CSV table of C-alpha atoms in Angstrom, one decimal:
chain,number,residue,atom,x,y,z
A,1183,MET,CA,0.0,0.5,-0.1
A,1184,LYS,CA,1.1,3.5,-1.2
A,1185,LYS,CA,-0.1,6.7,1.0
A,1186,GLU,CA,0.8,10.0,0.6
A,1187,ILE,CA,2.3,11.3,4.3
A,1188,GLY,CA,3.7,14.7,3.5
A,1189,THR,CA,5.6,16.9,1.1
A,1190,VAL,CA,9.6,18.3,1.2
A,1191,SER,CA,10.5,22.0,-0.1
A,1192,ALA,CA,12.1,22.1,-3.9
A,1193,ASP,CA,15.4,22.6,-2.4
A,1194,GLU,CA,15.3,19.4,-0.1
A,1195,ARG,CA,14.2,17.4,-3.2
A,1196,ASP,CA,17.3,18.8,-5.3
A,1197,GLU,CA,19.9,17.8,-2.4
A,1198,ILE,CA,18.3,13.9,-2.1
A,1199,GLN,CA,17.5,13.7,-5.7
A,1200,LYS,CA,21.5,14.6,-6.6
A,1201,LEU,CA,22.2,12.4,-3.7
A,1202,PHE,CA,20.1,9.8,-5.6
A,1203,GLU,CA,22.1,9.8,-8.8
A,1204,ARG,CA,25.3,10.4,-7.5
A,1205,ARG,CA,24.8,7.1,-5.3
A,1206,ASN,CA,23.5,5.3,-8.6
A,1207,GLY,CA,26.4,6.6,-11.0
A,1208,LEU,CA,28.8,5.1,-8.3
A,1209,ASN,CA,27.3,2.2,-8.0
A,1210,GLU,CA,27.7,1.7,-11.5
A,1211,LEU,CA,30.9,2.8,-11.8
A,1212,ALA,CA,31.8,0.6,-8.7
A,1213,LYS,CA,30.7,-2.6,-11.0
A,1214,ILE,CA,33.8,-2.2,-13.3
A,1215,LEU,CA,36.3,-0.8,-10.9
A,1216,THR,CA,39.4,-3.1,-9.7
A,1217,PRO,CA,41.4,-2.3,-6.6
A,1218,SER,CA,44.1,-2.4,-8.8
A,1219,ASP,CA,43.9,1.2,-9.6
A,1220,GLU,CA,44.4,2.3,-5.5
A,1221,GLU,CA,43.8,6.0,-6.2
A,1222,LEU,CA,40.8,5.7,-8.2
A,1223,TYR,CA,39.7,2.8,-5.6
A,1224,GLU,CA,40.2,4.6,-2.5
A,1225,LYS,CA,38.3,7.7,-3.8
A,1226,LEU,CA,35.4,5.9,-5.5
A,1227,VAL,CA,34.6,3.5,-1.8
A,1228,LYS,CA,35.1,7.2,0.1
A,1229,ASP,CA,32.4,8.7,-2.1
A,1230,LEU,CA,30.2,5.8,-2.1
A,1231,GLY,CA,30.3,5.3,1.7
A,1232,GLU,CA,30.1,9.0,2.2
A,1233,THR,CA,27.1,9.2,0.0
A,1234,SER,CA,25.3,6.6,1.6
A,1235,VAL,CA,26.0,8.4,4.9
A,1236,LYS,CA,24.6,11.6,3.9
A,1237,PHE,CA,21.7,10.2,2.0
A,1238,GLN,CA,20.2,8.2,5.2
A,1239,ASN,CA,21.0,10.8,7.0
A,1240,TRP,CA,18.6,13.5,4.4
A,1241,TRP,CA,16.0,10.6,6.0
A,1242,ASP,CA,16.5,10.7,9.3
A,1243,ARG,CA,16.8,14.7,9.0
A,1244,MET,CA,13.7,14.8,7.2
A,1245,ALA,CA,11.6,12.8,9.1
A,1246,ALA,CA,12.7,14.2,12.7
A,1247,ASN,CA,11.8,17.7,11.0
A,1248,TYR,CA,8.2,16.6,9.8
A,1249,SER,CA,7.6,14.1,11.9
A,1250,TRP,CA,6.0,11.9,9.1
A,1251,GLU,CA,3.9,8.7,9.7
A,1252,GLY,CA,5.8,5.3,10.0
A,1253,SER,CA,5.2,2.0,9.9
A,1254,GLU,CA,7.3,-1.2,11.3
A,1255,ASP,CA,6.7,-2.5,8.0
A,1256,GLY,CA,7.3,-0.2,5.4
A,1257,HIS,CA,9.4,2.5,4.4
A,1258,TRP,CA,9.0,5.7,2.9
A,1259,GLU,CA,9.5,7.4,-0.9
A,1260,ILE,CA,10.0,10.4,-2.6
A,1261,ASN,CA,8.4,11.5,-5.7
A,1262,PHE,CA,10.8,13.8,-7.2
A,1263,ASP,CA,8.5,15.1,-9.7
A,1264,THR,CA,6.1,16.4,-7.1
A,1265,CYS,CA,8.5,16.5,-4.2
A,1266,ALA,CA,5.7,14.1,-2.0
A,1267,ILE,CA,6.6,11.6,0.3
A,1268,TYR,CA,4.9,8.4,0.7
A,1269,LEU,CA,4.6,5.5,3.0
A,1270,VAL,CA,5.1,2.1,1.5
A,1271,THR,CA,3.6,-0.6,3.4
A,1272,GLU,CA,3.8,-4.6,2.6
A,1273,LYS,CA,0.3,-5.2,3.1
B,948,MET,CA,35.6,-28.7,25.5
B,949,LEU,CA,32.1,-28.7,24.6
B,950,LYS,CA,30.3,-25.4,25.0
B,951,TYR,CA,26.9,-25.3,22.8
B,952,LEU,CA,24.5,-28.5,21.5
B,953,ILE,CA,22.7,-27.3,17.9
B,954,VAL,CA,19.6,-29.2,17.9
B,955,MET,CA,18.1,-29.6,14.1
B,956,LEU,CA,14.4,-29.8,14.5
B,957,ASP,CA,13.8,-30.7,10.6
B,958,ARG,CA,15.8,-31.8,8.1
B,959,ALA,CA,14.6,-29.0,6.5
B,960,SER,CA,15.8,-26.6,9.2
B,961,VAL,CA,16.7,-22.8,7.9
B,962,PRO,CA,20.5,-22.9,6.8
B,963,PHE,CA,22.0,-20.6,8.9
B,964,CYS,CA,25.8,-21.3,7.9
B,965,HIS,CA,27.2,-21.9,4.6
B,966,HIS,CA,26.0,-25.1,3.7
B,967,GLU,CA,22.7,-25.0,1.6
B,968,PRO,CA,19.2,-25.9,2.8
B,969,ALA,CA,18.1,-29.2,2.4
B,970,GLU,CA,16.0,-30.1,-0.7
B,971,LYS,CA,12.3,-31.1,-0.1
B,972,ASN,CA,13.4,-34.0,1.8
B,973,GLU,CA,11.5,-32.9,5.0
B,974,GLY,CA,12.0,-35.1,8.1
B,975,LEU,CA,10.9,-34.0,11.7
B,976,ILE,CA,13.4,-35.1,14.8
B,977,SER,CA,11.3,-37.4,16.7
B,978,ALA,CA,9.9,-36.5,20.2
B,979,ALA,CA,11.7,-39.3,21.6
B,980,ASP,CA,15.4,-37.9,19.9
B,981,LEU,CA,14.7,-34.5,21.2
B,982,LYS,CA,14.4,-35.5,24.8
B,983,ASN,CA,18.0,-37.2,24.8
B,984,ALA,CA,19.4,-34.5,23.0
B,985,ILE,CA,18.0,-32.0,25.9
B,986,ARG,CA,19.0,-34.5,28.2
B,987,PHE,CA,22.5,-34.9,26.9
B,988,GLY,CA,22.7,-30.7,26.7
B,989,MET,CA,21.4,-31.2,30.1
B,990,LYS,CA,24.3,-33.0,31.6
B,991,GLU,CA,26.9,-31.5,29.9
B,992,ASN,CA,25.7,-28.4,30.9
B,993,LEU,CA,25.6,-27.0,26.6
B,994,VAL,CA,24.0,-23.8,25.4
B,995,ILE,CA,21.5,-25.5,23.5
B,996,GLN,CA,19.7,-24.0,19.9
B,997,PHE,CA,17.2,-25.1,18.4
B,998,VAL,CA,17.0,-24.6,14.5
B,999,TYR,CA,13.3,-24.4,13.2
B,1000,PRO,CA,12.3,-25.0,9.7
B,1001,ASP,CA,10.1,-22.5,7.2
B,1002,ARG,CA,7.1,-24.5,8.7
B,1003,ALA,CA,4.9,-25.0,12.0
B,1004,ILE,CA,6.0,-27.5,13.9
B,1005,PRO,CA,4.0,-30.3,16.5
B,1006,ALA,CA,3.0,-28.3,19.6
B,1007,GLU,CA,4.4,-31.6,21.0
B,1008,LEU,CA,7.9,-30.8,20.0
B,1009,GLU,CA,7.5,-27.1,21.1
B,1010,ASN,CA,6.4,-28.0,24.6
B,1011,ILE,CA,9.3,-30.3,24.5
B,1012,ILE,CA,11.4,-27.5,24.1
B,1013,GLU,CA,10.3,-25.3,26.0
B,1014,THR,CA,11.2,-27.3,29.2
B,1015,ILE,CA,15.0,-26.0,28.9
B,1016,ASP,CA,16.8,-22.6,28.5
B,1017,HIS,CA,17.5,-22.6,24.7
B,1018,VAL,CA,18.2,-19.9,21.8
B,1019,LYS,CA,15.7,-20.5,18.3
B,1020,ILE,CA,17.7,-20.0,15.2
B,1021,LYS,CA,14.4,-19.6,12.7
B,1022,PRO,CA,13.5,-17.8,9.7
B,1023,TYR,CA,10.8,-14.9,9.4
B,1024,PRO,CA,8.4,-14.9,11.8
B,1025,SER,CA,10.6,-15.0,14.6
B,1026,GLY,CA,10.5,-13.7,18.8
B,1027,LYS,CA,13.2,-10.9,20.3
B,1028,ASP,CA,15.0,-13.4,21.4
B,1029,ASP,CA,15.4,-15.5,18.7
B,1030,VAL,CA,18.5,-15.3,15.9
B,1031,LEU,CA,16.3,-14.2,12.9
B,1032,VAL,CA,17.6,-16.0,9.5
B,1033,ALA,CA,16.9,-14.2,6.3
B,1034,ASP,CA,18.3,-14.5,2.8
B,1035,ILE,CA,19.3,-10.8,1.7
B,1036,GLY,CA,16.4,-10.9,-0.6
B,1037,ALA,CA,13.9,-11.7,2.1
B,1038,ILE,CA,15.1,-9.6,4.9
B,1039,PRO,CA,11.9,-8.2,7.0
B,1040,GLN,CA,11.3,-4.9,7.5
B,1041,LYS,CA,9.1,-5.5,10.3
B,1042,ALA,CA,11.0,-8.1,12.1
B,1043,GLU,CA,11.2,-7.6,16.5
B,1044,ASN,CA,14.8,-9.6,16.8
B,1045,GLU,CA,17.9,-8.3,17.7
B,1046,THR,CA,19.9,-10.8,16.1
B,1047,LEU,CA,20.0,-10.7,12.3
B,1048,VAL,CA,21.3,-13.3,10.0
B,1049,ILE,CA,22.0,-12.5,6.3
B,1050,ARG,CA,22.7,-15.3,4.0
B,1051,ALA,CA,23.8,-14.0,1.4
B,1052,SER,CA,26.6,-14.5,-2.7
B,1053,ILE,CA,29.1,-11.7,-3.2
B,1054,GLN,CA,27.4,-10.6,-6.1
B,1055,GLU,CA,24.3,-10.5,-4.3
B,1056,LEU,CA,26.0,-8.3,-1.3
B,1057,ALA,CA,27.7,-6.1,-4.2
B,1058,GLU,CA,23.9,-5.5,-5.6
B,1059,LYS,CA,22.7,-4.9,-2.5
B,1060,VAL,CA,24.7,-2.9,-0.4
B,1061,SER,CA,21.6,-0.3,1.2
B,1062,GLU,CA,19.8,-3.3,2.2
B,1063,VAL,CA,22.9,-4.6,4.6
B,1064,GLU,CA,23.7,-1.1,5.3
B,1065,ASN,CA,20.0,-0.3,6.6
B,1066,ALA,CA,19.6,-4.2,8.6
B,1067,ILE,CA,23.2,-2.8,10.4
B,1068,TYR,CA,21.2,-0.3,12.3
B,1069,ARG,CA,17.9,-1.9,12.3
B,1070,PHE,CA,18.4,-4.9,14.2
B,1071,LYS,CA,21.3,-4.9,17.3
B,1072,ARG,CA,23.6,-7.5,15.5
B,1073,VAL,CA,23.8,-8.4,11.9
B,1074,ASN,CA,25.7,-11.5,10.9
B,1075,ILE,CA,26.8,-12.2,7.2
B,1076,ILE,CA,27.2,-15.8,6.3
B,1077,LEU,CA,28.5,-16.0,2.6
B,1078,LYS,CA,26.5,-19.1,0.5
B,1079,GLU,CA,27.7,-21.0,-2.3
B,1080,PRO,CA,31.0,-21.1,-0.9
B,1081,ASP,CA,32.6,-23.3,-3.1
B,1082,SER,CA,32.4,-21.2,-6.4
B,1083,ILE,CA,34.0,-18.0,-5.2
B,1084,SER,CA,36.2,-16.9,-7.4
B,1085,GLU,CA,39.6,-14.4,-7.2
B,1086,GLU,CA,37.1,-11.9,-8.9
B,1087,ASP,CA,34.4,-12.3,-6.2
B,1088,ALA,CA,37.2,-11.8,-3.6
B,1089,GLY,CA,37.6,-8.1,-5.4
B,1090,ALA,CA,34.0,-7.5,-5.2
B,1091,TYR,CA,34.1,-8.4,-1.8
B,1092,LYS,CA,36.9,-6.1,-0.6
B,1093,LEU,CA,34.9,-3.3,-2.2
B,1094,PHE,CA,31.8,-4.2,-0.5
B,1095,LEU,CA,33.8,-4.1,3.1
B,1096,ASP,CA,35.5,-1.1,2.1
B,1097,ARG,CA,32.6,1.4,1.4
B,1098,LEU,CA,30.6,0.0,4.5
B,1099,THR,CA,33.8,0.9,6.6
B,1100,TYR,CA,33.0,4.8,5.3
B,1101,TYR,CA,29.4,3.9,6.0
B,1102,ILE,CA,30.2,3.1,9.1
B,1103,ALA,CA,32.7,5.3,10.6
B,1104,GLY,CA,30.1,8.5,8.7
B,1105,GLN,CA,27.4,7.1,10.4
B,1106,THR,CA,29.2,6.7,14.2
B,1107,ALA,CA,30.7,10.1,13.9
B,1108,SER,CA,27.1,11.6,13.3
B,1109,GLY,CA,26.2,10.4,16.8
B,1110,LYS,CA,24.7,6.5,16.0
B,1111,GLU,CA,26.2,3.7,18.3
B,1112,LEU,CA,28.6,1.7,16.8
B,1113,PRO,CA,26.8,-1.4,15.5
B,1114,GLN,CA,27.5,-5.2,16.0
B,1115,PHE,CA,28.8,-6.3,12.6
B,1116,ASN,CA,30.4,-9.6,12.2
B,1117,LEU,CA,32.6,-8.9,9.2
B,1118,LEU,CA,33.7,-5.5,10.4
B,1119,THR,CA,33.3,-4.7,14.0
B,1120,ASP,CA,33.8,-8.0,15.7
B,1121,ARG,CA,37.7,-8.0,14.5
B,1122,ILE,CA,38.0,-4.5,16.4
B,1123,LEU,CA,37.1,-5.9,19.7
B,1124,LEU,CA,38.9,-9.8,19.4
B,1125,ASP,CA,42.2,-10.3,20.8
B,1126,LYS,CA,42.2,-13.9,20.0
B,1127,MET,CA,40.7,-16.2,17.9
B,1128,ASN,CA,36.9,-16.3,18.0
B,1129,ASN,CA,35.8,-19.2,15.4
B,1130,CYS,CA,32.4,-21.2,14.7
B,1131,GLY,CA,34.4,-24.4,17.1
B,1132,ALA,CA,32.5,-27.2,15.5
B,1133,GLY,CA,33.9,-30.4,16.5
B,1134,ASP,CA,35.6,-29.1,19.4
B,1135,GLU,CA,33.3,-26.3,21.0
B,1136,SER,CA,29.6,-27.3,19.5
B,1137,ILE,CA,28.5,-30.1,18.1
B,1138,THR,CA,25.2,-30.9,16.2
B,1139,ILE,CA,22.2,-33.1,17.1
B,1140,ALA,CA,20.2,-33.6,13.2
B,1141,PRO,CA,17.0,-35.0,12.7
B,1142,ASP,CA,18.0,-38.7,13.0
B,1143,GLY,CA,18.8,-38.2,16.4
B,1144,LYS,CA,22.4,-38.7,16.2
B,1145,MET,CA,25.4,-36.4,16.2
B,1146,TYR,CA,27.4,-34.6,13.7
B,1147,VAL,CA,30.4,-31.8,13.8
B,1148,CYS,CA,27.7,-29.6,12.2
B,1149,PRO,CA,24.6,-29.2,9.9
B,1150,ALA,CA,27.0,-29.3,6.9
B,1151,PHE,CA,28.3,-32.9,7.8
B,1152,TYR,CA,24.7,-34.2,8.3
B,1153,TYR,CA,23.8,-33.0,5.1
B,1154,ASP,CA,27.5,-34.4,3.4
B,1155,GLY,CA,26.4,-37.8,4.5
B,1156,ASP,CA,29.2,-38.5,7.1
B,1157,ALA,CA,28.7,-41.3,9.7
B,1158,PRO,CA,27.6,-40.2,12.8
B,1159,VAL,CA,30.1,-39.3,15.9
B,1160,GLU,CA,29.7,-41.3,19.1
B,1161,TRP,CA,29.8,-39.8,22.5
B,1162,ASP,CA,31.2,-41.4,25.4
B,1163,LYS,CA,30.5,-40.9,29.0
B,1164,GLU,CA,33.7,-41.3,30.3
B,1165,GLU,CA,35.9,-39.8,27.4
B,1166,GLY,CA,33.5,-37.5,25.6
B,1167,LEU,CA,32.9,-37.2,22.1
B,1168,GLN,CA,34.6,-40.4,19.8
B,1169,LEU,CA,35.7,-37.6,16.5
B,1170,PRO,CA,38.9,-39.5,14.5
B,1171,ASN,CA,41.5,-37.2,14.9
B,1172,ALA,CA,39.6,-34.9,17.7
B,1173,GLN,CA,42.8,-32.9,17.8
B,1174,LEU,CA,42.6,-31.4,14.5
B,1175,TYR,CA,39.2,-29.2,15.1
B,1176,ARG,CA,41.3,-27.3,17.9
B,1177,LEU,CA,43.0,-24.4,17.0
B,1178,ASP,CA,46.2,-25.9,18.4
B,1179,HIS,CA,46.3,-28.4,15.9
B,1180,ALA,CA,45.8,-25.8,12.8
B,1181,PRO,CA,49.0,-24.6,12.2
B,1182,ILE,CA,48.2,-21.8,9.6
B,1183,CYS,CA,45.6,-20.7,11.7
B,1184,ARG,CA,47.6,-20.3,14.8
B,1185,ALA,CA,49.7,-18.0,12.8
B,1186,CYS,CA,46.6,-15.6,12.0
B,1187,ASP,CA,45.0,-13.2,13.4
B,1188,ALA,CA,42.4,-12.8,11.4
B,1189,PHE,CA,40.2,-13.4,14.8
B,1190,GLN,CA,36.6,-12.8,13.2
B,1191,CYS,CA,37.5,-15.8,10.7
B,1192,HIS,CA,34.6,-19.0,11.1
B,1193,ARG,CA,37.6,-20.9,10.8
B,1194,CYS,CA,34.9,-23.2,8.9
B,1195,VAL,CA,36.0,-27.1,9.0
B,1196,TRP,CA,33.7,-28.0,6.8
B,1197,LEU,CA,35.1,-25.9,4.2
B,1198,ASN,CA,38.5,-26.6,5.2
B,1199,ARG,CA,37.9,-29.9,4.0
B,1200,ARG,CA,35.6,-29.1,0.8
B,1201,ARG,CA,38.7,-26.9,0.0
B,1202,THR,CA,41.9,-29.1,1.2
B,1203,LEU,CA,40.1,-32.1,2.1
B,1204,GLU,CA,41.8,-31.5,6.0
B,1205,VAL,CA,39.5,-29.8,8.4
B,1206,ASN,CA,42.2,-28.1,10.2
B,1207,THR,CA,43.8,-26.8,6.7
B,1208,PRO,CA,41.6,-23.5,5.2
B,1209,GLY,CA,41.7,-23.1,1.7
B,1210,HIS,CA,43.2,-20.2,0.1
B,1211,THR,CA,40.3,-18.2,-0.7
B,1212,GLN,CA,38.6,-18.6,2.9
B,1213,CYS,CA,41.7,-17.0,4.2
B,1214,ILE,CA,42.2,-14.3,1.3
B,1215,LEU,CA,38.1,-13.3,2.3
B,1216,SER,CA,38.8,-13.3,5.9
B,1217,HIS,CA,41.7,-11.3,5.8
B,1218,HIS,CA,40.0,-8.5,3.5
B,1219,GLU,CA,37.3,-8.6,6.1
B,1220,ARG,CA,40.3,-8.1,8.9
B,1221,ASN,CA,41.9,-5.3,7.0
B,1222,ALA,CA,38.6,-3.1,6.4
B,1223,SER,CA,38.4,-3.6,10.0
B,1224,ARG,CA,41.6,-2.0,10.7
B,1225,ASN,CA,40.6,0.7,8.2
B,1226,LEU,CA,37.1,1.5,9.8
B,1227,LEU,CA,39.2,1.6,13.3
B,1228,GLY,CA,41.4,3.8,11.5
B,1229,ARG,CA,38.6,5.9,10.4
B,1230,LEU,CA,36.7,5.9,14.0
B,1231,ARG,CA,40.0,6.6,15.6
B,1232,GLU,CA,40.0,10.1,13.1
B,1233,ALA,CA,36.8,10.9,14.3
B,1234,GLY,CA,37.8,10.6,17.9
B,1235,ILE,CA,36.4,7.6,18.7
B,1236,ALA,CA,37.2,4.4,19.8
B,1237,ALA,CA,40.9,5.5,21.0
B,1238,THR,CA,41.0,2.9,23.3
B,1239,LEU,CA,40.8,0.1,21.2
B,1240,LYS,CA,43.6,-2.2,20.6
B,1241,ASP,CA,45.8,-1.1,16.9
B,1242,ILE,CA,44.9,-3.9,14.3
B,1243,PRO,CA,48.8,-4.2,13.0
B,1244,GLU,CA,49.0,-3.3,9.0
B,1245,LEU,CA,50.4,-6.9,7.0
B,1246,ASP,CA,51.9,-7.4,4.0
B,1247,TYR,CA,50.2,-10.8,2.7
B,1248,LEU,CA,46.6,-11.8,2.2
B,1249,ASP,CA,47.0,-15.5,3.1
B,1250,PRO,CA,49.1,-16.6,6.3
B,1251,PHE,CA,50.2,-19.7,4.5
B,1252,GLU,CA,52.8,-17.0,2.6
B,1253,ILE,CA,54.3,-17.0,6.7
B,1254,VAL,CA,54.0,-20.1,8.2
B,1255,LYS,CA,57.7,-21.8,8.3
């Protein structure tokens, strides 16, 4: 089930969209990278780890700011076009 | 010395370690064998772990189980004190458990890093167990290193942001250990299978090994029992990848010797060890974990290279 539970501002949307796209791009790059290229490898894993932290921190921060409804068997999603936040549950 | 007794309630008990699940050939343990197993555990003062199948078991067996202190190892759904076992593609969002065992191949870990990142902070403790260990290649070992390395940045970042350091077998156990802490099958733990007989571990049962006898006076009648101990494992004795499973079943599959690890197992464990070292360094850069012991830098990935 998918239920709209709030919205974020355009600036906040831009922040998470940028992180989302960066993480996807780095994940694609990780598929073709080997540890033999030490400098690039270290830069990539650092960027991947830090992007994941920023990504998670955005959700933690927004959830605290907006007091979104949560569910133990669900997760939140964002619609980048409308800035809407959804609670998606298994049932 | 034996400390743990694993009791498989069904031939199709959930695989919580490297071995694959049984085929559809189900077979519950009998009430009499279950009672005998519990009596044995009580007499030897062992911590008993019951391994459940992915289906309800008869109330008669449940009632017998509840006569003794124990730990349940179960697939979803299971309670807070139970060890939950899940495939990486089926980690439940809603789970009360404190401990989660995730079974995954290296390829799945590489593709589903975010699922692991989320699980680490949803559960009090997460253990990752590699499935399909026979098919792991050198290329997979590189992907495993990448998976571990990116998680070190993630965990260090989250910890620096104020979150508690999680318990994650691949990266945080080594930071806290100062000696080997391995599986111990055949030395510290023994398994009673649904046929009521004793085996080194569930994987030995599935492999069709002969059961092991127990002698009241002399203990476990395991041929060459000393080979299951660390003091008779020359490569492992020289190693400081303290978090390694040191899986005797995998050793035997790879080298035909229970006390000799295969090259791949050592490489993977050293990637874990070295990533733990990197995590410790990053925690210290953030002003955390200053009192923990150093993990020295190594110039090898397989301790076979340093055994004289």
